[in-house]
């Protein structure tokens, strides 16, 4: 049975409708008087966001930069190790425990250590946390993609006297690329979340996470929520960019394949 594809307007209207319903319920909950003091109505949050827009943009730039640096660094290391692990089995055996350990490392525990190691004026600790979070999904997906080529495909390239570089370029890389991009898409959200969390635990007194903690502790709930909105925007930007990149590459790979 073929799944029915929804019209484009439905796919756009559905999330908008859900968002409007959520806002209406939020307004009603706050208006009922039973909401916690730290949960203002969306109008107050929007007002603070407009008034403090330059501060939110500045903090979002710092957090986004930390997340981007961590994402790029984690991706490069993950791709390099995945290529080695796919080529040499001993390397695969050595990296498996490392990846397993990084997958379960508690961010809230390692962040204060890194921030203390590199000082209160350095962003490196936050970037390192984002890189650790991004490393695991990229490594796992890239390694899986590199192992998708079939022996019969590799034998065909050998039979045509293709070099190792040509085999990698025309067989291994196109096969692994969709998996790599899926890993990057997942890692992008994790890098943003990790960068935000890292800002709660020391380091420079800037960034979205630090602002949320500061204004929440001082009782300025609406402003704290406005910075939360800034963090959401960062996550959405990272997700949309990586999703678009994944879609573009998938279309090009599909267009480059011969018809069945």
XYZ file of C-alpha atoms in Angstrom:
260
model
C 0.000 0.000 0.000
C 1.375 3.394 -1.010
C 1.272 6.110 1.634
C -0.852 9.123 0.730
C 1.232 12.278 0.366
C -0.325 15.304 2.046
C -0.739 18.506 0.034
C 1.941 21.142 0.564
C -0.482 23.599 2.188
C -1.483 20.993 4.776
C 2.138 20.330 5.722
C 2.620 24.087 6.252
C -0.706 24.823 7.915
C -0.643 21.906 10.360
C 2.364 23.033 12.462
C 1.111 26.643 12.377
C -2.276 25.524 13.685
C -0.656 23.471 16.439
C 1.494 26.462 17.423
C -1.520 28.796 17.581
C -3.447 26.302 19.687
C -0.464 25.982 22.014
C -0.241 29.771 22.405
C -3.977 30.001 23.126
C -3.716 27.325 25.818
C -0.670 29.106 27.253
C -2.585 32.401 27.446
C -5.554 30.673 29.062
C -3.367 28.925 31.626
C -1.637 32.154 32.671
C -4.925 34.075 32.728
C -6.469 31.474 35.031
C -4.085 32.558 37.786
C -2.831 29.030 38.458
C 0.398 29.354 36.435
C 3.744 29.538 38.292
C 5.253 32.991 38.801
C 8.117 32.138 36.442
C 5.707 31.469 33.550
C 4.609 34.834 32.078
C 2.195 35.160 29.191
C 3.598 35.079 25.628
C 2.828 38.775 25.125
C 5.167 39.793 27.946
C 7.886 37.543 26.536
C 7.461 39.042 23.063
C 7.634 42.559 24.501
C 10.898 41.784 26.316
C 12.267 40.130 23.191
C 11.604 43.243 21.129
C 13.060 45.605 23.716
C 16.183 43.494 24.327
C 16.602 42.283 20.763
C 20.216 43.500 20.368
C 21.248 41.726 23.598
C 19.560 38.509 22.480
C 21.234 38.666 19.060
C 24.633 39.240 20.660
C 24.198 36.309 23.047
C 22.817 34.102 20.269
C 25.841 34.894 18.088
C 28.194 33.697 20.821
C 26.232 30.529 21.492
C 25.779 29.812 17.796
C 29.496 30.290 17.148
C 30.403 27.877 19.953
C 27.939 25.313 18.613
C 29.218 25.727 15.046
C 32.876 25.380 16.051
C 32.036 22.286 18.073
C 29.964 20.809 15.245
C 32.716 21.324 12.669
C 35.474 20.025 14.941
C 33.458 17.017 16.079
C 32.485 16.200 12.496
C 36.044 16.348 11.168
C 37.406 14.108 13.934
C 34.469 11.703 13.589
C 34.844 11.370 9.815
C 38.605 10.792 10.098
C 38.226 8.104 12.775
C 35.323 6.472 10.940
C 37.425 6.251 7.757
C 40.248 4.611 9.712
C 37.863 2.246 11.489
C 36.262 1.213 8.193
C 39.671 0.554 6.657
C 41.462 -1.243 9.511
C 39.617 -3.566 11.864
C 42.104 -3.040 14.741
C 41.275 0.668 14.708
C 37.579 -0.222 14.816
C 38.173 -2.324 17.904
C 40.120 0.456 19.595
C 37.599 3.201 18.852
C 34.510 1.231 19.919
C 35.114 1.681 23.677
C 35.965 5.361 23.140
C 32.750 6.040 21.243
C 30.720 4.114 23.813
C 32.252 6.186 26.613
C 31.633 9.486 24.822
C 28.035 8.491 24.110
C 27.245 8.277 27.823
C 29.487 11.054 29.161
C 27.391 13.407 31.346
C 27.636 16.880 29.844
C 26.706 18.587 33.109
C 29.592 16.814 34.840
C 32.354 17.372 32.302
C 31.502 21.000 31.483
C 32.664 22.543 34.795
C 35.913 20.606 34.532
C 36.636 21.876 31.023
C 35.670 25.444 31.909
C 38.003 25.354 34.917
C 40.818 23.829 32.863
C 40.767 26.569 30.226
C 39.845 29.560 32.383
C 36.903 31.895 32.832
C 37.754 33.947 29.740
C 37.982 31.103 27.220
C 35.164 29.691 25.097
C 37.173 26.538 24.391
C 35.508 24.492 27.131
C 32.062 25.170 25.688
C 33.227 24.411 22.155
C 34.799 21.163 23.359
C 31.523 20.095 24.963
C 29.663 20.787 21.707
C 32.311 18.836 19.772
C 31.968 15.820 22.067
C 28.183 15.855 21.638
C 28.483 16.121 17.845
C 31.167 13.461 17.497
C 29.134 10.366 18.349
C 26.212 10.592 15.850
C 28.527 11.638 13.024
C 30.971 8.811 13.728
C 28.279 6.135 14.013
C 26.441 7.206 10.860
C 29.610 7.728 8.804
C 31.013 4.343 9.767
C 27.725 2.704 8.871
C 27.698 4.475 5.509
C 31.272 3.491 4.700
C 30.318 -0.149 5.215
C 27.315 -0.074 2.884
C 29.247 -0.919 -0.280
C 28.806 -4.530 -1.342
C 31.668 -6.883 -2.211
C 30.289 -7.329 -5.730
C 30.461 -3.566 -6.252
C 34.064 -3.385 -5.069
C 34.950 -6.385 -7.244
C 33.457 -4.619 -10.251
C 35.692 -1.596 -9.668
C 38.741 -3.833 -9.300
C 37.830 -5.606 -12.529
C 37.828 -2.265 -14.345
C 41.303 -1.458 -12.951
C 39.979 1.417 -10.833
C 42.446 2.851 -8.357
C 41.725 3.114 -4.651
C 41.061 6.810 -5.017
C 38.623 6.253 -7.875
C 36.797 3.561 -5.911
C 36.453 5.895 -2.964
C 35.301 8.816 -5.104
C 32.764 7.017 -7.274
C 31.573 4.226 -4.964
C 32.367 4.583 -1.272
C 31.829 8.325 -0.893
C 28.458 8.567 -2.730
C 27.204 5.591 -0.730
C 28.346 6.991 2.620
C 27.423 10.636 2.030
C 23.682 10.358 2.888
C 24.583 8.642 6.164
C 27.158 11.317 6.962
C 24.653 14.119 6.351
C 22.064 12.402 8.538
C 24.649 12.243 11.301
C 25.459 15.933 10.865
C 21.765 16.837 11.035
C 21.378 14.992 14.323
C 24.678 16.355 15.634
C 23.702 19.956 14.831
C 20.853 19.938 17.354
C 23.013 18.196 19.951
C 25.790 20.756 19.485
C 23.389 23.644 20.117
C 21.891 21.988 23.198
C 25.332 21.157 24.587
C 26.619 24.686 23.990
C 23.598 26.103 25.816
C 24.006 23.727 28.746
C 27.749 24.424 28.935
C 27.044 28.125 29.417
C 25.318 27.397 32.727
C 28.485 26.015 34.286
C 31.217 28.628 34.326
C 33.259 30.122 31.537
C 32.749 33.655 30.187
C 29.649 35.538 31.368
C 28.006 35.631 27.952
C 25.855 33.486 25.701
C 22.210 32.445 25.743
C 22.581 29.876 28.521
C 24.297 32.300 30.889
C 21.642 34.957 30.230
C 18.793 32.518 30.929
C 20.334 31.490 34.246
C 21.102 35.087 35.259
C 17.664 36.546 34.534
C 15.799 33.525 35.924
C 17.663 33.825 39.239
C 16.943 37.564 39.396
C 13.211 36.995 38.888
C 12.976 38.539 35.399
C 11.015 35.635 34.008
C 9.812 37.269 30.781
C 13.347 38.251 29.792
C 14.677 34.793 30.641
C 12.003 33.261 28.391
C 12.906 35.733 25.645
C 16.445 34.354 25.714
C 14.980 30.842 25.648
C 13.306 31.896 22.402
C 16.697 32.995 21.104
C 18.079 29.538 21.866
C 15.182 27.928 20.023
C 15.890 30.085 16.977
C 19.538 28.948 16.978
C 18.473 25.307 17.088
C 15.970 25.811 14.275
C 18.564 27.542 12.083
C 21.047 24.703 12.562
C 18.378 22.090 11.903
C 16.994 23.792 8.792
C 20.423 24.414 7.249
C 21.592 20.825 7.766
C 18.236 19.440 6.581
C 18.413 21.570 3.431
C 21.974 20.425 2.787
C 20.901 16.813 3.233
C 18.017 17.246 0.806
C 20.127 18.999 -1.847
C 22.813 16.308 -1.736
C 20.215 13.536 -1.863
C 18.647 15.067 -4.979
C 21.999 15.419 -6.704
C 22.968 11.860 -5.894
C 19.601 10.676 -7.162
C 19.946 12.706 -10.354
C 23.392 11.281 -10.947
C 22.257 7.665 -10.818
C 21.365 5.841 -14.023
C 17.717 4.863 -14.461
C 16.778 1.362 -13.378
